[in-house]
Coordinates of C-alpha atoms in Angstrom, one line a residue:
M1 CA -17.9 12.8 9.8
A2 CA -14.9 10.4 10.3
A3 CA -15.0 6.8 9.3
P4 CA -16.3 4.3 11.9
H5 CA -13.8 3.2 14.5
R6 CA -14.9 -0.4 14.5
F7 CA -15.2 -2.7 11.6
F8 CA -16.5 -6.3 11.3
L9 CA -17.2 -8.8 8.4
F10 CA -20.4 -10.7 8.4
D11 CA -21.0 -14.2 6.8
D12 CA -24.6 -14.1 5.7
P13 CA -26.5 -17.3 4.8
V14 CA -25.1 -17.3 1.3
A15 CA -21.5 -17.1 2.6
R16 CA -22.2 -19.8 5.1
A17 CA -23.1 -22.1 2.2
W18 CA -19.8 -21.6 0.5
H19 CA -18.8 -25.3 0.8
P20 CA -16.3 -26.8 1.3
F21 CA -14.5 -23.8 2.9
A22 CA -17.1 -22.3 5.2
L23 CA -17.1 -25.3 7.4
T24 CA -13.6 -24.4 8.8
R25 CA -13.0 -20.8 8.0
P26 CA -14.9 -17.5 7.6
V27 CA -15.3 -16.4 4.0
G28 CA -13.4 -13.2 4.5
E29 CA -10.2 -15.3 4.9
L30 CA -10.5 -16.7 1.4
L31 CA -7.8 -15.5 -1.1
F32 CA -8.9 -13.4 -4.1
G33 CA -6.3 -12.0 -6.4
T34 CA -3.3 -10.9 -4.3
E35 CA -5.0 -10.7 -0.8
T36 CA -7.8 -12.1 1.2
L37 CA -11.3 -10.6 1.0
R38 CA -10.8 -9.3 4.5
A39 CA -7.4 -7.7 3.9
R40 CA -8.8 -6.0 0.8
C41 CA -11.6 -4.4 2.8
E42 CA -9.1 -3.3 5.4
R43 CA -6.9 -1.7 2.8
V44 CA -9.7 0.1 0.9
F45 CA -11.5 1.3 4.0
G46 CA -8.4 2.0 6.1
I47 CA -9.9 0.3 9.1
P48 CA -8.6 -3.0 10.7
C49 CA -11.2 -5.7 10.9
E50 CA -11.8 -6.7 14.5
G51 CA -13.7 -9.9 13.9
H52 CA -15.7 -12.2 11.7
L53 CA -19.4 -12.6 12.5
A54 CA -19.6 -16.1 11.1
G55 CA -21.8 -18.1 13.5
D56 CA -21.1 -20.4 16.5
A57 CA -19.7 -23.1 14.2
L58 CA -16.5 -21.2 13.7
R59 CA -15.9 -20.3 17.3
G60 CA -12.2 -20.8 18.1
F61 CA -11.0 -20.0 14.6
E62 CA -7.4 -18.8 14.7
E63 CA -4.9 -18.1 12.0
P64 CA -1.8 -15.9 12.0
G65 CA -2.8 -12.3 10.9
A66 CA -6.5 -13.0 10.9
P67 CA -9.1 -11.6 13.4
P68 CA -11.2 -14.1 15.5
C69 CA -14.7 -15.2 14.9
L70 CA -17.1 -13.4 17.3
A71 CA -20.6 -14.0 18.5
A72 CA -21.5 -10.3 18.1
A73 CA -20.0 -7.1 17.0
E74 CA -18.6 -4.9 19.8
P75 CA -20.1 -1.4 20.2
A76 CA -18.3 1.5 18.6
D77 CA -17.0 4.4 20.6
D78 CA -19.2 6.8 18.6
G79 CA -22.3 4.6 18.8
H80 CA -21.8 3.1 15.3
R81 CA -19.9 0.3 13.7
L82 CA -19.3 -0.8 10.1
V83 CA -20.4 -4.3 9.1
L84 CA -19.6 -5.4 5.6
S85 CA -20.5 -8.6 3.8
S86 CA -17.6 -11.0 3.7
R87 CA -18.4 -11.7 0.0
F88 CA -17.8 -8.0 -0.8
V89 CA -14.8 -7.3 -3.1
A90 CA -14.0 -3.7 -2.0
E91 CA -12.4 -1.2 -4.5
E92 CA -13.4 2.3 -3.4
P93 CA -14.6 3.7 0.0
P94 CA -17.5 6.2 0.2
A95 CA -16.7 9.7 -1.0
A96 CA -17.9 10.9 2.4
W97 CA -19.3 9.3 5.5
P98 CA -22.8 10.5 6.7
E99 CA -23.5 11.6 10.3
G100 CA -25.5 8.6 11.3
P101 CA -26.5 5.1 10.1
A102 CA -26.2 4.4 6.4
V103 CA -26.6 1.5 4.0
L104 CA -23.6 0.8 1.7
S105 CA -24.3 -0.3 -1.9
A106 CA -22.2 -1.3 -4.9
G107 CA -24.4 -0.8 -7.9
A108 CA -27.8 -2.5 -7.1
A109 CA -26.3 -4.8 -4.4
V110 CA -26.4 -3.9 -0.7
V111 CA -22.9 -4.8 0.7
G112 CA -22.8 -3.4 4.2
V113 CA -24.2 -1.1 6.8
R114 CA -23.0 1.5 9.2
M115 CA -25.3 0.9 12.2
P116 CA -25.9 1.8 15.8
H117 CA -24.4 -0.6 18.3
D118 CA -27.7 -1.7 19.7
T119 CA -29.2 -2.6 16.3
A120 CA -29.4 -6.3 15.3
I121 CA -27.6 -7.4 12.2
P122 CA -30.1 -8.7 9.6
P123 CA -29.7 -12.2 8.2
G124 CA -28.5 -10.9 4.9
F125 CA -27.7 -7.6 3.3
A126 CA -29.0 -8.1 -0.3
T127 CA -32.6 -8.8 0.9
A128 CA -32.7 -6.8 4.2
R129 CA -35.1 -4.0 4.8
F130 CA -33.4 -1.0 6.4
P131 CA -35.2 2.2 7.7
E132 CA -36.0 4.6 4.9
S133 CA -34.3 7.3 6.9
W134 CA -30.9 5.6 6.5
P135 CA -29.2 7.2 3.5
R136 CA -27.8 5.0 0.8
V137 CA -24.0 5.5 0.3
A138 CA -22.2 4.3 -2.9
V139 CA -19.0 2.3 -2.6
G140 CA -16.9 0.7 -5.3
G141 CA -16.7 -3.0 -5.7
R142 CA -18.8 -6.1 -6.3
L143 CA -20.6 -8.9 -4.3
L144 CA -19.5 -12.4 -5.2
A145 CA -22.3 -15.0 -5.4
S146 CA -20.3 -18.3 -5.1
T147 CA -16.9 -19.9 -4.7
W148 CA -17.1 -20.8 -8.4
E149 CA -17.5 -17.1 -9.3
L150 CA -14.5 -16.3 -7.1
M151 CA -12.4 -18.8 -9.0
A152 CA -13.6 -17.7 -12.4
A153 CA -13.0 -14.0 -11.7
N154 CA -9.6 -14.5 -10.1
R155 CA -7.6 -14.1 -13.3
E156 CA -9.1 -10.6 -14.0
R157 CA -8.7 -9.7 -10.3
L158 CA -5.0 -10.5 -10.6
R159 CA -4.6 -8.3 -13.7
R160 CA -6.2 -5.4 -11.8
D161 CA -4.2 -6.0 -8.6
G162 CA -0.9 -5.9 -10.6
G163 CA -1.2 -2.1 -10.9
R164 CA -0.6 -1.9 -7.1
F165 CA 3.0 -3.2 -7.4
P166 CA 6.1 -1.4 -8.5
E167 CA 8.0 -2.5 -11.6
T168 CA 11.4 -4.0 -10.6
A169 CA 14.5 -5.0 -12.5
L170 CA 14.5 -8.3 -14.3
P171 CA 16.3 -10.8 -12.0
A172 CA 19.7 -11.8 -13.3
G173 CA 19.6 -14.7 -15.7
A174 CA 15.8 -14.7 -15.9
H175 CA 14.0 -14.3 -19.3
R176 CA 11.3 -11.8 -20.0
V177 CA 8.4 -12.3 -22.5
G178 CA 5.9 -9.4 -23.0
D179 CA 5.9 -5.9 -21.7
G180 CA 3.7 -6.2 -18.6
V181 CA 4.8 -5.5 -15.0
I182 CA 7.4 -7.7 -13.4
S183 CA 7.6 -7.1 -9.6
V184 CA 9.9 -9.0 -7.4
A185 CA 10.3 -8.2 -3.7
P186 CA 13.9 -7.4 -2.6
D187 CA 14.4 -10.6 -0.6
A188 CA 12.6 -12.9 -3.1
V189 CA 14.7 -15.2 -5.3
V190 CA 14.0 -15.9 -9.0
E191 CA 16.7 -18.3 -10.3
A192 CA 18.5 -17.9 -13.6
G193 CA 16.6 -19.6 -16.4
V194 CA 13.1 -18.8 -15.2
V195 CA 10.8 -17.4 -17.8
L196 CA 8.5 -14.5 -16.8
D197 CA 5.8 -14.1 -19.4
T198 CA 3.8 -10.9 -18.9
T199 CA 2.0 -11.1 -22.2
A200 CA -1.4 -11.6 -20.6
G201 CA -0.8 -10.0 -17.2
P202 CA 1.7 -9.0 -14.5
V203 CA 3.9 -11.3 -12.4
R204 CA 4.5 -10.5 -8.7
V205 CA 6.8 -12.5 -6.4
E206 CA 6.5 -11.6 -2.7
A207 CA 9.0 -11.4 0.1
G208 CA 10.8 -14.6 1.0
A209 CA 9.4 -16.5 -2.0
R210 CA 11.7 -18.5 -4.4
V211 CA 11.1 -19.5 -8.0
R212 CA 13.4 -22.3 -9.1
A213 CA 14.4 -23.1 -12.6
P214 CA 13.2 -24.5 -14.9
C215 CA 9.9 -22.7 -14.6
R216 CA 7.6 -20.5 -16.6
L217 CA 5.3 -18.0 -14.9
C218 CA 2.6 -16.8 -17.3
G219 CA 0.9 -13.7 -15.9
P220 CA -1.2 -12.8 -14.2
V221 CA 0.5 -14.6 -11.4
W222 CA 1.0 -13.9 -7.7
V223 CA 3.4 -15.9 -5.6
G224 CA 2.8 -15.2 -1.9
P225 CA 5.4 -14.7 0.8
G226 CA 7.5 -17.6 1.7
S227 CA 6.2 -19.8 -1.1
T228 CA 8.5 -21.9 -3.4
I229 CA 7.7 -22.7 -7.0
L230 CA 9.7 -25.9 -7.7
G231 CA 9.2 -26.0 -11.5
G232 CA 6.6 -26.4 -14.2
E233 CA 4.3 -23.8 -15.7
L234 CA 1.9 -21.6 -13.8
A235 CA -0.7 -19.4 -15.6
G236 CA -3.3 -17.1 -14.1
V237 CA -2.8 -18.3 -10.5
S238 CA -2.8 -17.0 -6.9
I239 CA -0.4 -18.9 -4.7
G240 CA -0.8 -18.0 -1.0
P241 CA 1.8 -17.9 1.7
G242 CA 4.1 -20.8 2.6
C243 CA 3.2 -23.1 -0.4
R244 CA 5.4 -25.5 -2.3
V245 CA 4.1 -25.9 -5.9
R246 CA 5.3 -27.9 -9.0
G247 CA 3.7 -28.9 -12.2
E248 CA 1.0 -27.4 -14.5
V249 CA -1.3 -25.0 -12.6
E250 CA -3.8 -22.9 -14.4
S251 CA -6.5 -20.4 -13.3
S252 CA -6.4 -21.6 -9.7
L253 CA -6.1 -20.3 -6.2
V254 CA -4.0 -22.0 -3.5
L255 CA -5.0 -20.4 -0.2
G256 CA -1.7 -21.1 1.7
H257 CA 0.6 -23.6 3.3
A258 CA -0.3 -26.2 0.7
N259 CA 2.1 -28.8 -0.7
K260 CA 1.9 -29.7 -4.4
A261 CA 5.6 -30.7 -4.7
H262 CA 5.2 -33.1 -7.6
D263 CA 4.0 -33.1 -11.2
G264 CA 0.3 -33.2 -12.0
F265 CA -2.3 -30.8 -13.4
L266 CA -4.4 -28.4 -11.3
G267 CA -6.8 -26.3 -13.3
H268 CA -9.7 -23.9 -12.5
S269 CA -9.7 -24.9 -8.9
I270 CA -9.5 -23.6 -5.3
V271 CA -7.2 -25.4 -2.9
G272 CA -7.7 -24.8 0.8
R273 CA -5.0 -24.3 3.5
W274 CA -2.7 -27.1 4.5
V275 CA -3.7 -29.3 1.6
N276 CA -1.2 -32.0 0.4
L277 CA -1.5 -33.3 -3.1
G278 CA 0.3 -36.6 -3.7
A279 CA 2.5 -37.2 -6.7
M280 CA 0.7 -37.0 -10.1
T281 CA -2.6 -35.9 -8.5
S282 CA -4.5 -34.3 -11.4
N283 CA -8.0 -32.9 -12.0
S284 CA -10.2 -32.4 -15.0
D285 CA -11.6 -28.9 -15.6
L286 CA -13.4 -29.5 -18.9
K287 CA -16.1 -32.1 -19.9
N288 CA -15.6 -34.1 -23.0
T289 CA -18.8 -32.6 -24.3
Y290 CA -17.6 -29.0 -23.6
G291 CA -20.9 -28.6 -21.8
P292 CA -21.7 -26.7 -18.6
I293 CA -20.4 -28.2 -15.3
R294 CA -22.6 -29.1 -12.4
A295 CA -21.3 -29.7 -8.9
Q296 CA -22.7 -31.4 -5.8
V297 CA -22.4 -29.0 -2.9
G298 CA -23.9 -29.6 0.6
G299 CA -26.2 -32.4 -0.8
K300 CA -27.5 -30.1 -3.6
T301 CA -26.8 -29.9 -7.3
V302 CA -25.3 -26.6 -8.2
E303 CA -25.1 -25.1 -11.7
T304 CA -21.7 -23.5 -11.9
G305 CA -22.5 -21.7 -15.1
L306 CA -19.0 -22.5 -16.3
T307 CA -17.6 -24.8 -19.0
K308 CA -14.3 -24.8 -17.1
A309 CA -14.5 -25.8 -13.5
G310 CA -12.1 -28.0 -11.7
C311 CA -12.2 -28.9 -8.0
L312 CA -12.8 -27.3 -4.7
L313 CA -10.6 -28.8 -1.9
G314 CA -11.3 -27.9 1.7
D315 CA -8.7 -27.2 4.3
H316 CA -6.4 -30.1 5.3
V317 CA -7.4 -32.3 2.4
R318 CA -4.8 -35.0 1.4
T319 CA -4.6 -37.1 -1.7
G320 CA -2.6 -40.2 -2.4
I321 CA -0.3 -40.8 -5.4
G322 CA -2.0 -40.8 -8.7
T323 CA -5.4 -39.4 -7.5
L324 CA -7.7 -38.3 -10.3
L325 CA -10.5 -35.7 -9.7
D326 CA -13.4 -35.3 -12.0
T327 CA -14.8 -31.9 -13.3
G328 CA -16.6 -30.0 -10.5
T329 CA -15.4 -32.3 -7.7
V330 CA -15.9 -30.8 -4.2
V331 CA -13.9 -32.4 -1.4
G332 CA -14.8 -31.6 2.2
A333 CA -12.3 -30.4 4.7
G334 CA -10.1 -33.0 6.5
S335 CA -10.6 -35.7 3.9
N336 CA -7.8 -38.2 3.1
L337 CA -8.3 -39.6 -0.5
F338 CA -6.3 -42.7 -1.6
G339 CA -6.9 -46.1 -3.1
G340 CA -6.3 -45.8 -6.8
R341 CA -9.9 -45.0 -7.8
M342 CA -11.5 -41.7 -8.8
P343 CA -13.4 -40.4 -5.7
P344 CA -17.0 -39.3 -6.0
K345 CA -17.7 -35.7 -7.3
S346 CA -19.0 -34.9 -3.8
V347 CA -16.8 -36.0 -0.9
P348 CA -18.1 -35.3 2.6
P349 CA -15.8 -33.7 5.1
F350 CA -13.5 -36.0 7.1
S351 CA -13.7 -38.8 4.6
W352 CA -11.2 -41.7 4.4
G353 CA -10.2 -43.4 1.2
S354 CA -11.7 -43.4 -2.3
G355 CA -12.3 -46.9 -3.6
G356 CA -15.8 -48.3 -3.1
G357 CA -16.9 -45.1 -1.5
P358 CA -15.0 -43.2 1.2
G359 CA -15.2 -44.1 4.9
E360 CA -14.7 -41.9 7.9
Y361 CA -11.5 -40.3 9.0
E362 CA -11.5 -40.7 12.8
I363 CA -11.3 -37.2 14.3
E364 CA -8.6 -37.7 16.9
R365 CA -6.4 -39.4 14.3
F366 CA -7.0 -36.5 12.0
L367 CA -6.1 -34.0 14.7
D368 CA -2.8 -35.8 15.5
T369 CA -1.8 -35.7 11.8
V370 CA -2.7 -32.0 11.5
A371 CA -0.5 -31.2 14.6
V372 CA 2.5 -33.0 13.0
V373 CA 2.0 -31.3 9.6
M374 CA 1.7 -27.8 11.2
R375 CA 4.7 -28.4 13.5
R376 CA 6.9 -29.2 10.5
R377 CA 6.1 -25.7 9.2
G378 CA 6.8 -24.0 12.5
E379 CA 3.1 -23.6 13.5
S380 CA 0.9 -25.2 16.1
L381 CA -2.6 -26.5 16.2
T382 CA -4.3 -24.3 18.8
P383 CA -6.9 -25.6 21.3
G384 CA -9.5 -23.4 19.7
M385 CA -8.9 -24.9 16.3
R386 CA -9.0 -28.4 17.7
E387 CA -12.5 -27.7 19.0
L388 CA -13.5 -26.1 15.8
Y389 CA -12.5 -29.3 13.9
R390 CA -14.2 -31.5 16.3
R391 CA -17.4 -29.4 15.9
A392 CA -17.1 -29.6 12.1
F393 CA -16.7 -33.3 12.3
H394 CA -19.8 -33.7 14.4
D395 CA -21.8 -31.2 12.2
S396 CA -20.9 -33.1 9.0
A397 CA -21.8 -36.6 10.3
A398 CA -25.1 -36.6 8.4
L399 CA -23.3 -35.9 5.1
R400 CA -21.0 -38.9 5.6
A401 CA -23.9 -41.1 6.6
R402 CA -25.9 -40.1 3.5
A403 CA -22.9 -40.8 1.3
A404 CA -22.5 -44.3 2.9
L405 CA -26.1 -45.1 2.2
S406 CA -25.8 -43.9 -1.4
T407 CA -22.7 -46.2 -1.9
D408 CA -24.5 -49.2 -0.3
S409 CA -27.5 -48.8 -2.6

């Protein structure tokens, strides 16, 4: 039987706890390797995703190239639709589709279901009980458990993704180290003097991107479309579309349209969309004791299981000049950090300032700034996204109040 005609991604309770990103975007729109989790599923399964089933909190989500967030999956023409976990990293589709409903599994993990249009989607796939009559169908891939796992696995994902790109000629005047794949899109620019080191993995520079000298790209590295690397050394990184990056960046993901135009260290971190890092903003990704790193996420202590874990910065975070971020710091979306002091390791969404404990970033003032920032890049803040941010501001009020009480005490 042919593949389903309709395909949706589902944010289960685990995905909806992926702070700080899940407050303002569906998990399927997170970058992993050289593409978003959603785009990877679309490519592997050969079906466009029609929407994210991510809950009422993300109503109004709009981003160029991304499907909307929906309240429910639309019925399929043949009576079935495919619903996959947004945390699923797809690699191989089923060898054959069955005639009716089916449960999709990658190893021991349940990652999706092909189901009748009138069947309710269970709260989660991994622990859901499906009818015994529904066959189990094997697919290739893995289910991510946390944002920290996504960060830690990204370097290896980049290495594997490199095989999808064709080898191209070494750009004129650039220097090659190693015998790995160098792939530069026809209308990308790599200036003379740039060092492309493929000893540990491939280097891919996408259409419209520019890599300025002096700079060293140590693979695996992916520079997304329209991004500019202004100088420094990048190693094991995914740089999303429309970014401006300079300095030392290691084992990190930058989702897109971020500005790190100055020197400073960024390591083992994930940077949301439209983030602006002030000059010399740097983070720590290793404790002096070399011990495991804990993080405060959503008011709870999380064991990352990692000895190298930097920061997670939500969408539209901004830092002032010289901002320092401790190991395992999580900064909520819409926060503006400044004041010359190291902020807490857990910064609630829409926080204002750093010294003495952050205050609250007034929502309409935040929206005015976002509109200016996006307009400078030729994009606009849509009415739907304005309402989404207002809703996120309201929903995160308790976190800010709790942080204020903690500071006062």
